[in-house]
Amino acid sequence: EAQVTQNPRYLITVTGKKLTVTCSQNMNHEYMSWYRQDPGLGLRQIYYSMNVEVTDKGDVPEGYKVSRKEKRNFPLILESPSPNQTSLYFCASSPRFGRGGETQYFGPGTRLLVL
Amino acid sequence: GDSVTQMEGPVTLSEEAFLTINCTYTATGYPSLFWYVQYPGEGLQLLLKATKADDKGSNKGFEATYRKETTSFHLEKGSVQVSDSAVYFCALSQAGRRALTFGSGTRLQVQP
């Protein structure tokens, strides 16, 4: 089954404790992206990757890191989480992106609470 | 920059009622427009899309028409079901831009 998976689905942590949220897709997509969803704000992009070893900042990258060492995986790293990073996070992928009209495929989401 | 504005929710309807969720956008050029749906506890999934003016996207009884003159992409369904209860997001993408621009989402609650 074609899908985007994320782990963990739920996470409670404390300020400053490094964490990684994994994202994997089995569709051989070139493009992958991370969004955060906050009430009243919709989804905002954190980072994206056009292909292996090619990553760039989205609209809200502060406090996050990413890497793309393999085509299928795109982990999101919070080196020192803070309470304002409490949010619902979604990973997304697409065969390509940037020409307009491409559909993105979303993972099930990771709900993070930083105390 | 680009932006998408959706009507605030929640929208509460009875089963078989007519649904309209308004969406307007601000963008330069000719964006593509999308409706994504998020069912409880799940990720977003594409509901329908339109890539040029006057195109109509449709899926599962939902429809939306790309109106460039009014910069709108309103979502409609003639007869909603309880299973349509979800959060609906309007979004746009632009050639050369590496992200979707989302509206804030509209929660739909359909009562039996």
Coordinates of N, CA and C in Angstrom, one line a residue:
Chain A
E1 N 0.9 -1.2 0.0 CA 0.0 0.0 0.0 C 0.9 1.2 0.0
A2 N 0.6 2.1 -0.9 CA 1.3 3.4 -1.0 C 1.0 4.3 0.2
Q3 N 2.0 4.7 0.9 CA 1.7 5.5 2.1 C 2.9 6.3 2.6
V4 N 2.6 7.2 3.5 CA 3.6 8.0 4.2 C 3.4 7.6 5.7
T5 N 4.4 7.2 6.3 CA 4.3 6.8 7.7 C 5.1 7.8 8.6
Q6 N 4.6 8.0 9.8 CA 5.3 8.8 10.8 C 5.4 8.1 12.1
N7 N 6.5 8.3 12.8 CA 6.6 7.8 14.2 C 7.4 8.7 15.0
P8 N 7.0 8.9 16.3 CA 5.8 8.3 16.9 C 4.5 9.1 16.5
R9 N 3.4 8.6 16.8 CA 2.1 9.3 16.6 C 1.9 10.3 17.7
Y10 N 2.3 10.0 18.9 CA 2.1 10.9 20.0 C 3.4 10.9 20.8
L11 N 3.7 12.1 21.3 CA 4.9 12.3 22.1 C 4.8 13.4 23.1
I12 N 5.1 13.1 24.3 CA 5.2 14.1 25.4 C 6.7 14.1 25.8
T13 N 7.2 15.3 25.9 CA 8.6 15.5 26.3 C 8.8 16.7 27.1
V14 N 10.0 17.0 27.5 CA 10.3 18.1 28.3 C 11.2 19.1 27.6
T15 N 11.2 20.3 28.0 CA 12.0 21.4 27.3 C 13.4 21.0 27.3
G16 N 14.0 21.1 26.1 CA 15.5 20.8 26.0 C 15.9 19.4 25.7
K17 N 15.0 18.5 25.7 CA 15.4 17.1 25.5 C 15.2 16.8 24.0
K18 N 16.3 16.6 23.3 CA 16.3 16.3 21.9 C 15.4 15.2 21.5
L19 N 14.7 15.4 20.3 CA 13.9 14.4 19.8 C 13.9 14.3 18.3
T20 N 13.5 13.2 17.8 CA 13.4 13.0 16.3 C 12.1 12.4 16.0
V21 N 11.4 13.0 15.0 CA 10.2 12.4 14.4 C 10.5 11.8 13.1
T22 N 10.3 10.6 12.9 CA 10.6 10.0 11.6 C 9.5 10.0 10.6
C23 N 9.9 10.1 9.3 CA 8.9 10.1 8.2 C 9.5 9.2 7.1
S24 N 8.6 8.3 6.6 CA 9.1 7.5 5.5 C 7.9 7.3 4.5
Q25 N 8.3 7.3 3.2 CA 7.3 7.1 2.1 C 7.8 6.0 1.2
N26 N 6.9 5.2 0.7 CA 7.2 4.0 -0.1 C 6.8 4.2 -1.6
M27 N 6.7 5.5 -2.0 CA 6.2 5.8 -3.4 C 7.3 6.3 -4.3
N28 N 8.6 6.2 -3.8 CA 9.7 6.7 -4.6 C 9.6 8.2 -4.9
H29 N 9.0 9.0 -4.1 CA 8.8 10.4 -4.3 C 10.1 11.2 -4.1
E30 N 10.3 12.2 -5.0 CA 11.4 13.0 -4.8 C 11.3 14.1 -3.8
Y31 N 10.1 14.6 -3.7 CA 9.8 15.8 -2.8 C 9.2 15.3 -1.5
M32 N 9.7 15.8 -0.4 CA 9.2 15.6 0.9 C 9.2 16.9 1.7
S33 N 8.3 17.0 2.7 CA 8.1 18.2 3.4 C 7.5 18.0 4.8
W34 N 7.8 18.9 5.7 CA 7.2 18.9 7.0 C 6.4 20.2 7.2
Y35 N 5.2 19.9 7.8 CA 4.3 21.0 8.2 C 4.0 20.9 9.6
R36 N 3.6 22.0 10.2 CA 3.0 22.0 11.5 C 1.6 22.6 11.4
Q37 N 0.7 22.1 12.2 CA -0.7 22.5 12.2 C -1.1 23.1 13.6
D38 N -1.5 24.3 13.6 CA -1.9 25.0 14.8 C -3.2 25.6 14.7
P39 N -4.0 25.6 15.7 CA -5.4 26.1 15.6 C -5.5 27.5 15.1
G40 N -6.4 27.6 14.1 CA -6.6 29.0 13.5 C -5.5 29.4 12.5
L41 N -4.5 28.6 12.3 CA -3.4 29.0 11.4 C -3.3 28.0 10.2
G42 N -4.0 27.0 10.2 CA -3.9 26.0 9.1 C -2.5 25.3 9.2
L43 N -2.0 24.9 8.1 CA -0.7 24.2 8.1 C 0.4 25.2 7.5
R44 N 1.5 25.1 8.2 CA 2.6 26.0 7.8 C 3.9 25.1 7.6
Q45 N 4.6 25.4 6.5 CA 5.7 24.5 6.1 C 6.9 24.8 7.0
I46 N 7.6 23.8 7.5 CA 8.8 23.9 8.3 C 10.0 23.8 7.4
Y47 N 10.2 22.7 6.7 CA 11.3 22.4 5.8 C 10.8 21.5 4.7
Y48 N 11.5 21.6 3.6 CA 11.2 20.7 2.5 C 12.5 20.1 1.9
S49 N 12.3 19.1 1.1 CA 13.5 18.5 0.4 C 13.1 18.1 -1.0
M50 N 13.8 18.6 -2.0 CA 13.5 18.3 -3.4 C 14.1 17.0 -3.8
N51 N 15.1 16.5 -3.1 CA 15.7 15.2 -3.4 C 16.7 14.9 -2.4
V52 N 17.4 13.7 -2.5 CA 18.4 13.3 -1.5 C 19.5 14.4 -1.4
E53 N 19.8 14.8 -0.2 CA 20.8 15.8 0.2 C 20.4 17.2 -0.3
V54 N 19.2 17.4 -0.7 CA 18.7 18.7 -1.0 C 17.6 19.2 -0.1
T55 N 17.9 20.0 0.8 CA 16.8 20.5 1.7 C 16.8 22.0 1.8
D56 N 15.7 22.6 2.2 CA 15.6 24.1 2.3 C 14.6 24.4 3.3
K57 N 14.7 25.7 3.8 CA 13.8 26.2 4.8 C 12.4 26.5 4.2
G58 N 11.4 26.2 5.0 CA 10.0 26.7 4.7 C 9.7 28.0 5.4
D59 N 8.5 28.1 5.8 CA 8.1 29.4 6.4 C 8.4 29.5 7.9
V60 N 8.5 28.4 8.6 CA 8.7 28.4 10.0 C 9.8 27.5 10.5
P61 N 11.1 27.6 10.0 CA 12.1 26.7 10.3 C 12.8 26.8 11.6
E62 N 12.6 27.9 12.3 CA 13.4 28.1 13.6 C 13.1 27.0 14.6
G63 N 14.2 26.4 15.1 CA 14.1 25.4 16.1 C 14.1 24.0 15.6
Y64 N 14.1 23.8 14.3 CA 14.0 22.5 13.6 C 15.2 22.2 12.7
K65 N 15.5 21.0 12.6 CA 16.5 20.5 11.6 C 15.9 19.3 10.8
V66 N 16.5 19.1 9.6 CA 16.1 18.0 8.9 C 17.3 17.4 8.2
S67 N 17.1 16.2 7.7 CA 18.2 15.6 6.8 C 17.5 14.7 5.8
R68 N 18.2 14.5 4.7 CA 17.6 13.6 3.6 C 18.8 12.8 3.1
K69 N 19.1 11.7 3.8 CA 20.2 10.9 3.4 C 19.7 9.8 2.4
E70 N 18.5 9.4 2.5 CA 17.9 8.4 1.7 C 16.6 9.0 1.1
K71 N 16.2 8.5 -0.1 CA 15.1 9.1 -0.8 C 13.8 8.9 0.0
R72 N 13.7 7.7 0.7 CA 12.4 7.4 1.4 C 12.2 8.1 2.7
N73 N 13.3 8.5 3.4 CA 13.2 9.0 4.7 C 13.5 10.5 4.9
F74 N 12.8 11.2 5.8 CA 13.0 12.6 5.9 C 12.7 12.9 7.4
P75 N 13.6 12.7 8.3 CA 13.3 12.9 9.7 C 13.3 14.4 10.1
L76 N 12.5 14.7 11.1 CA 12.5 16.0 11.7 C 13.1 16.0 13.0
I77 N 14.1 16.9 13.3 CA 14.8 16.9 14.5 C 14.6 18.2 15.3
L78 N 14.3 18.0 16.5 CA 14.1 19.2 17.4 C 15.3 19.1 18.4
E79 N 16.3 19.9 18.2 CA 17.5 19.7 19.1 C 17.3 20.1 20.5
S80 N 16.5 21.2 20.7 CA 16.2 21.6 22.1 C 14.7 22.1 22.1
P81 N 13.8 21.2 22.2 CA 12.4 21.6 22.1 C 12.0 22.6 23.1
S82 N 11.0 23.4 22.7 CA 10.5 24.4 23.7 C 8.9 24.3 23.6
P83 N 8.2 24.8 24.6 CA 6.8 24.7 24.6 C 6.1 25.2 23.4
N84 N 6.7 26.3 22.7 CA 6.0 26.8 21.6 C 6.1 25.9 20.3
Q85 N 6.8 24.8 20.5 CA 6.8 23.7 19.4 C 5.8 22.6 19.7
T86 N 5.0 22.8 20.7 CA 3.8 21.9 20.9 C 2.9 22.1 19.7
S87 N 2.6 21.1 19.0 CA 1.8 21.2 17.8 C 1.5 19.8 17.2
L88 N 0.8 19.8 16.1 CA 0.5 18.6 15.3 C 1.4 18.7 14.1
Y89 N 2.2 17.7 13.8 CA 3.2 17.7 12.7 C 2.8 16.7 11.7
F90 N 2.9 17.2 10.4 CA 2.6 16.3 9.3 C 3.8 16.3 8.3
C91 N 4.1 15.1 7.9 CA 5.0 14.9 6.8 C 4.2 14.7 5.5
A92 N 4.8 15.2 4.4 CA 4.1 15.0 3.1 C 5.1 14.7 2.1
S93 N 4.6 14.0 1.0 CA 5.5 13.8 -0.1 C 4.8 13.9 -1.4
S94 N 5.5 14.0 -2.5 CA 5.0 14.2 -3.8 C 6.0 13.7 -4.8
P95 N 5.6 13.2 -6.0 CA 6.6 12.8 -7.0 C 7.6 13.9 -7.3
R96 N 7.1 15.1 -7.5 CA 7.9 16.3 -7.7 C 7.1 17.5 -7.1
F97 N 7.6 18.6 -7.1 CA 6.8 19.8 -6.6 C 7.4 21.0 -7.1
G98 N 6.6 22.0 -7.4 CA 7.0 23.3 -7.8 C 6.5 23.8 -9.1
R99 N 5.9 22.9 -9.8 CA 5.3 23.3 -11.1 C 3.9 23.8 -11.0
G100 N 3.3 23.5 -9.8 CA 1.9 23.9 -9.6 C 1.0 22.7 -10.0
G101 N 0.0 22.4 -9.1 CA -1.0 21.4 -9.5 C -0.6 20.0 -8.9
E102 N 0.6 19.8 -8.4 CA 0.9 18.5 -7.9 C 0.2 18.2 -6.6
T103 N -0.2 17.0 -6.4 CA -0.9 16.5 -5.2 C 0.1 16.1 -4.2
Q104 N -0.1 16.5 -2.9 CA 0.8 16.0 -1.9 C 0.1 15.0 -1.1
Y105 N 0.9 14.0 -0.6 CA 0.4 12.8 0.2 C 0.9 13.0 1.6
F106 N -0.1 13.0 2.5 CA 0.3 13.3 3.9 C 0.3 12.0 4.8
G107 N 1.2 12.1 5.8 CA 1.2 11.1 6.8 C 0.1 11.3 7.8
P108 N 0.0 10.4 8.8 CA -1.1 10.5 9.7 C -1.0 11.5 10.8
G109 N 0.2 12.1 11.0 CA 0.4 13.2 11.9 C 1.1 12.7 13.2
T110 N 1.9 13.6 13.8 CA 2.5 13.3 15.1 C 2.1 14.5 16.0
R111 N 1.5 14.1 17.1 CA 1.0 15.1 18.1 C 2.1 15.2 19.2
L112 N 2.7 16.4 19.3 CA 3.8 16.6 20.2 C 3.4 17.6 21.3
L113 N 3.7 17.3 22.5 CA 3.5 18.2 23.7 C 4.8 18.3 24.3
V114 N 5.3 19.6 24.4 CA 6.5 19.9 25.1 C 6.2 20.6 26.4
L115 N 6.6 20.0 27.5 CA 6.3 20.6 28.8 C 7.4 21.5 29.3
Chain B
G1 N 2.4 38.4 0.0 CA 2.5 37.0 -0.4 C 1.1 36.4 -0.6
D2 N 1.2 35.1 -1.0 CA -0.1 34.4 -1.2 C -0.8 34.1 0.1
S3 N -2.1 34.1 0.0 CA -2.9 33.7 1.2 C -4.2 33.1 0.8
V4 N -4.8 32.4 1.8 CA -6.1 31.7 1.5 C -7.0 32.0 2.8
T5 N -8.2 32.4 2.5 CA -9.1 32.7 3.6 C -10.3 31.8 3.5
Q6 N -10.6 31.1 4.6 CA -11.8 30.2 4.6 C -12.8 30.7 5.7
M7 N -14.0 30.4 5.5 CA -15.0 30.7 6.5 C -14.7 30.0 7.8
E8 N -15.0 30.7 8.9 CA -14.7 30.0 10.2 C -15.8 29.0 10.5
G9 N -15.4 28.0 11.2 CA -16.3 27.0 11.6 C -16.5 27.1 13.1
P10 N -17.2 26.1 13.7 CA -17.6 24.9 13.0 C -18.9 25.2 12.2
V11 N -19.1 24.4 11.2 CA -20.3 24.4 10.4 C -21.1 23.2 10.9
T12 N -22.3 23.4 11.3 CA -23.1 22.2 11.8 C -24.3 22.1 10.9
L13 N -24.5 20.9 10.3 CA -25.6 20.7 9.4 C -26.3 19.4 9.8
S14 N -27.5 19.3 9.4 CA -28.2 18.0 9.5 C -27.9 17.2 8.3
E15 N -28.0 15.9 8.4 CA -27.8 15.0 7.3 C -28.7 15.4 6.1
E16 N -28.2 15.3 4.9 CA -28.9 15.6 3.7 C -29.0 17.1 3.4
A17 N -28.5 17.9 4.2 CA -28.5 19.4 4.0 C -27.5 19.7 2.9
F18 N -27.6 20.9 2.3 CA -26.7 21.4 1.3 C -25.5 22.1 2.0
L19 N -24.3 21.8 1.5 CA -23.1 22.4 2.1 C -22.4 23.4 1.2
T20 N -22.0 24.5 1.7 CA -21.1 25.4 1.1 C -20.1 25.8 2.1
I21 N -18.8 25.7 1.7 CA -17.7 26.2 2.5 C -17.0 27.2 1.6
N22 N -16.9 28.5 2.0 CA -16.3 29.5 1.2 C -14.8 29.5 1.3
C23 N -14.2 29.8 0.2 CA -12.7 29.9 0.2 C -12.4 31.0 -0.9
T24 N -11.6 32.0 -0.5 CA -11.1 33.0 -1.4 C -9.6 33.0 -1.2
Y25 N -8.9 33.5 -2.3 CA -7.5 33.5 -2.2 C -6.9 34.8 -2.7
T26 N -5.7 35.1 -2.4 CA -4.9 36.2 -2.9 C -3.6 35.6 -3.4
A27 N -3.3 35.8 -4.7 CA -2.1 35.3 -5.3 C -1.8 36.0 -6.6
T28 N -0.6 36.0 -6.9 CA -0.2 36.5 -8.2 C -0.2 35.4 -9.2
G29 N -0.4 35.7 -10.4 CA -0.3 34.7 -11.4 C -1.5 33.7 -11.4
Y30 N -1.3 32.5 -11.7 CA -2.3 31.5 -11.9 C -2.1 30.3 -11.0
P31 N -2.5 30.4 -9.8 CA -2.2 29.2 -8.9 C -3.1 28.0 -9.2
S32 N -2.7 26.9 -8.7 CA -3.6 25.7 -8.7 C -4.3 25.7 -7.3
L33 N -5.5 25.2 -7.3 CA -6.3 25.3 -6.0 C -6.8 23.9 -5.6
F34 N -6.8 23.7 -4.3 CA -7.1 22.4 -3.8 C -8.1 22.5 -2.6
W35 N -8.8 21.4 -2.4 CA -9.5 21.1 -1.1 C -8.9 19.8 -0.6
Y36 N -8.4 19.9 0.6 CA -8.0 18.7 1.4 C -8.9 18.5 2.5
V37 N -9.1 17.2 2.9 CA -10.0 16.8 4.0 C -9.2 16.1 5.0
Q38 N -9.5 16.4 6.3 CA -8.8 15.7 7.4 C -9.9 15.1 8.3
Y39 N -10.0 13.7 8.2 CA -11.0 13.0 9.1 C -10.3 12.9 10.5
P40 N -11.2 12.7 11.5 CA -10.6 12.6 12.9 C -9.5 11.6 13.0
G41 N -8.4 12.1 13.6 CA -7.3 11.2 13.9 C -6.4 10.8 12.7
E42 N -6.7 11.4 11.5 CA -6.0 11.1 10.3 C -5.2 12.2 9.7
G43 N -4.4 12.0 8.7 CA -3.7 13.0 8.0 C -4.6 13.6 6.9
L44 N -4.1 14.6 6.2 CA -4.9 15.2 5.2 C -4.9 14.3 3.9
Q45 N -6.0 14.4 3.2 CA -6.0 13.7 1.9 C -6.7 14.6 0.9
L46 N -6.2 14.5 -0.3 CA -6.8 15.4 -1.4 C -8.2 15.0 -1.6
L47 N -9.1 16.0 -1.6 CA -10.5 15.8 -2.0 C -10.7 16.1 -3.4
L48 N -10.3 17.3 -3.9 CA -10.4 17.7 -5.3 C -9.4 18.8 -5.6
K49 N -9.2 19.1 -6.9 CA -8.4 20.2 -7.2 C -8.8 20.7 -8.6
A50 N -8.3 21.9 -8.9 CA -8.5 22.6 -10.2 C -7.2 23.4 -10.5
T51 N -6.7 23.2 -11.7 CA -5.4 23.8 -12.0 C -5.5 25.0 -12.9
K52 N -6.7 25.4 -13.4 CA -6.8 26.6 -14.2 C -8.2 27.2 -14.1
A53 N -8.3 28.4 -14.4 CA -9.6 29.2 -14.3 C -10.7 28.4 -15.0
D54 N -11.9 28.4 -14.3 CA -13.1 27.8 -14.8 C -13.2 26.3 -14.7
D55 N -12.0 25.7 -14.3 CA -12.0 24.2 -14.1 C -12.9 23.9 -12.9
K56 N -13.6 22.8 -13.0 CA -14.4 22.3 -11.8 C -13.7 21.0 -11.4
G57 N -13.4 21.0 -10.1 CA -12.9 19.7 -9.5 C -14.1 19.0 -8.8
S58 N -14.1 17.7 -8.8 CA -15.2 17.0 -8.2 C -14.8 15.6 -7.7
N59 N -15.4 15.2 -6.6 CA -15.0 13.9 -6.0 C -16.0 13.6 -4.9
K60 N -16.5 12.4 -4.8 CA -17.3 12.0 -3.7 C -18.5 12.9 -3.5
G61 N -19.1 13.4 -4.6 CA -20.2 14.3 -4.5 C -19.9 15.8 -4.1
F62 N -18.6 16.1 -3.9 CA -18.2 17.4 -3.6 C -17.8 18.1 -4.9
E63 N -18.0 19.4 -5.0 CA -17.5 20.1 -6.2 C -17.0 21.5 -5.8
A64 N -16.1 22.0 -6.6 CA -15.6 23.4 -6.5 C -15.2 23.9 -7.8
T65 N -15.5 25.1 -8.1 CA -15.1 25.7 -9.4 C -14.1 26.9 -9.2
Y66 N -13.1 26.9 -9.9 CA -12.0 27.9 -9.9 C -12.5 29.1 -10.6
R67 N -12.8 30.1 -9.8 CA -13.3 31.4 -10.3 C -12.3 32.5 -10.2
K68 N -11.6 32.8 -11.3 CA -10.6 33.8 -11.2 C -11.1 35.2 -11.0
E69 N -12.3 35.5 -11.5 CA -12.8 36.8 -11.5 C -13.2 37.2 -10.0
T70 N -13.5 36.2 -9.2 CA -13.9 36.5 -7.8 C -12.8 35.9 -6.9
T71 N -11.7 35.4 -7.4 CA -10.6 34.7 -6.7 C -11.2 33.8 -5.6
S72 N -12.1 32.8 -6.1 CA -12.8 32.0 -5.1 C -12.7 30.5 -5.6
F73 N -12.9 29.6 -4.6 CA -12.9 28.2 -4.9 C -13.8 27.5 -3.8
H74 N -15.1 27.9 -3.8 CA -16.0 27.4 -2.8 C -16.3 25.9 -3.0
L75 N -16.4 25.3 -1.8 CA -16.7 23.8 -1.8 C -18.2 23.6 -1.6
E76 N -18.8 22.7 -2.4 CA -20.2 22.5 -2.3 C -20.5 21.0 -2.3
K77 N -21.6 20.6 -1.6 CA -22.1 19.2 -1.7 C -23.6 19.3 -1.6
G78 N -24.3 18.6 -2.4 CA -25.7 18.7 -2.4 C -26.4 18.1 -1.2
S79 N -25.8 17.0 -0.7 CA -26.5 16.3 0.4 C -25.4 15.7 1.3
V80 N -25.2 16.3 2.5 CA -24.1 15.8 3.3 C -24.5 14.6 4.1
Q81 N -23.5 13.8 4.5 CA -23.7 12.6 5.3 C -22.9 12.7 6.6
V82 N -23.3 12.0 7.6 CA -22.6 12.0 8.9 C -21.1 11.7 8.6
S83 N -20.8 10.8 7.7 CA -19.4 10.5 7.4 C -18.6 11.6 6.8
D84 N -19.3 12.7 6.4 CA -18.5 13.8 5.9 C -18.0 14.7 7.0
S85 N -18.3 14.4 8.2 CA -17.8 15.2 9.3 C -16.3 15.2 9.3
A86 N -15.6 16.3 9.3 CA -14.2 16.4 9.1 C -13.8 17.9 9.1
V87 N -12.5 18.1 9.0 CA -12.0 19.5 8.8 C -11.6 19.6 7.3
Y88 N -12.0 20.7 6.7 CA -11.7 20.9 5.3 C -10.8 22.1 5.1
F89 N -9.7 21.9 4.4 CA -8.7 22.9 4.1 C -8.7 23.3 2.7
C90 N -8.8 24.5 2.4 CA -8.6 25.1 1.1 C -7.1 25.4 1.0
A91 N -6.5 25.2 -0.2 CA -5.0 25.5 -0.3 C -4.7 25.9 -1.8
L92 N -3.6 26.5 -2.0 CA -3.1 26.8 -3.3 C -1.7 26.5 -3.5
S93 N -1.3 26.3 -4.7 CA 0.2 26.1 -5.0 C 0.5 27.0 -6.2
Q94 N 1.7 27.4 -6.3 CA 2.2 28.2 -7.4 C 3.4 27.6 -8.0
A95 N 3.5 27.7 -9.3 CA 4.7 27.2 -10.0 C 5.9 27.9 -9.4
G96 N 7.0 27.2 -9.0 CA 8.2 27.8 -8.5 C 8.2 28.0 -7.0
R97 N 7.0 27.8 -6.4 CA 7.0 27.8 -4.9 C 6.9 26.4 -4.4
R98 N 7.7 26.2 -3.3 CA 7.9 24.8 -2.8 C 7.0 24.4 -1.7
A99 N 5.8 25.0 -1.6 CA 4.9 24.7 -0.5 C 3.5 25.0 -0.9
L100 N 2.6 24.3 -0.3 CA 1.2 24.7 -0.4 C 0.9 25.8 0.6
T101 N 0.0 26.7 0.2 CA -0.4 27.7 1.2 C -1.8 27.3 1.6
F102 N -2.0 27.1 2.9 CA -3.3 26.6 3.4 C -4.1 27.7 4.0
G103 N -5.5 27.5 4.0 CA -6.4 28.3 4.8 C -6.4 27.7 6.2
S104 N -7.1 28.3 7.1 CA -7.1 27.9 8.5 C -7.9 26.6 8.8
G105 N -8.7 26.2 7.8 CA -9.5 25.0 8.0 C -10.9 25.3 8.5
T106 N -11.9 24.5 8.1 CA -13.3 24.7 8.5 C -13.7 23.3 9.0
R107 N -14.2 23.3 10.2 CA -14.7 22.0 10.8 C -16.1 21.9 10.4
L108 N -16.5 20.7 9.8 CA -17.9 20.4 9.5 C -18.4 19.3 10.4
Q109 N -19.5 19.5 11.0 CA -20.2 18.5 11.9 C -21.5 18.2 11.2
V110 N -21.8 17.0 10.9 CA -23.1 16.6 10.3 C -23.8 15.7 11.3
Q111 N -25.0 16.2 11.7 CA -25.8 15.5 12.7 C -26.8 14.6 12.0
P112 N -27.1 13.4 12.6 CA -28.1 12.5 12.0 C -29.5 13.1 12.1

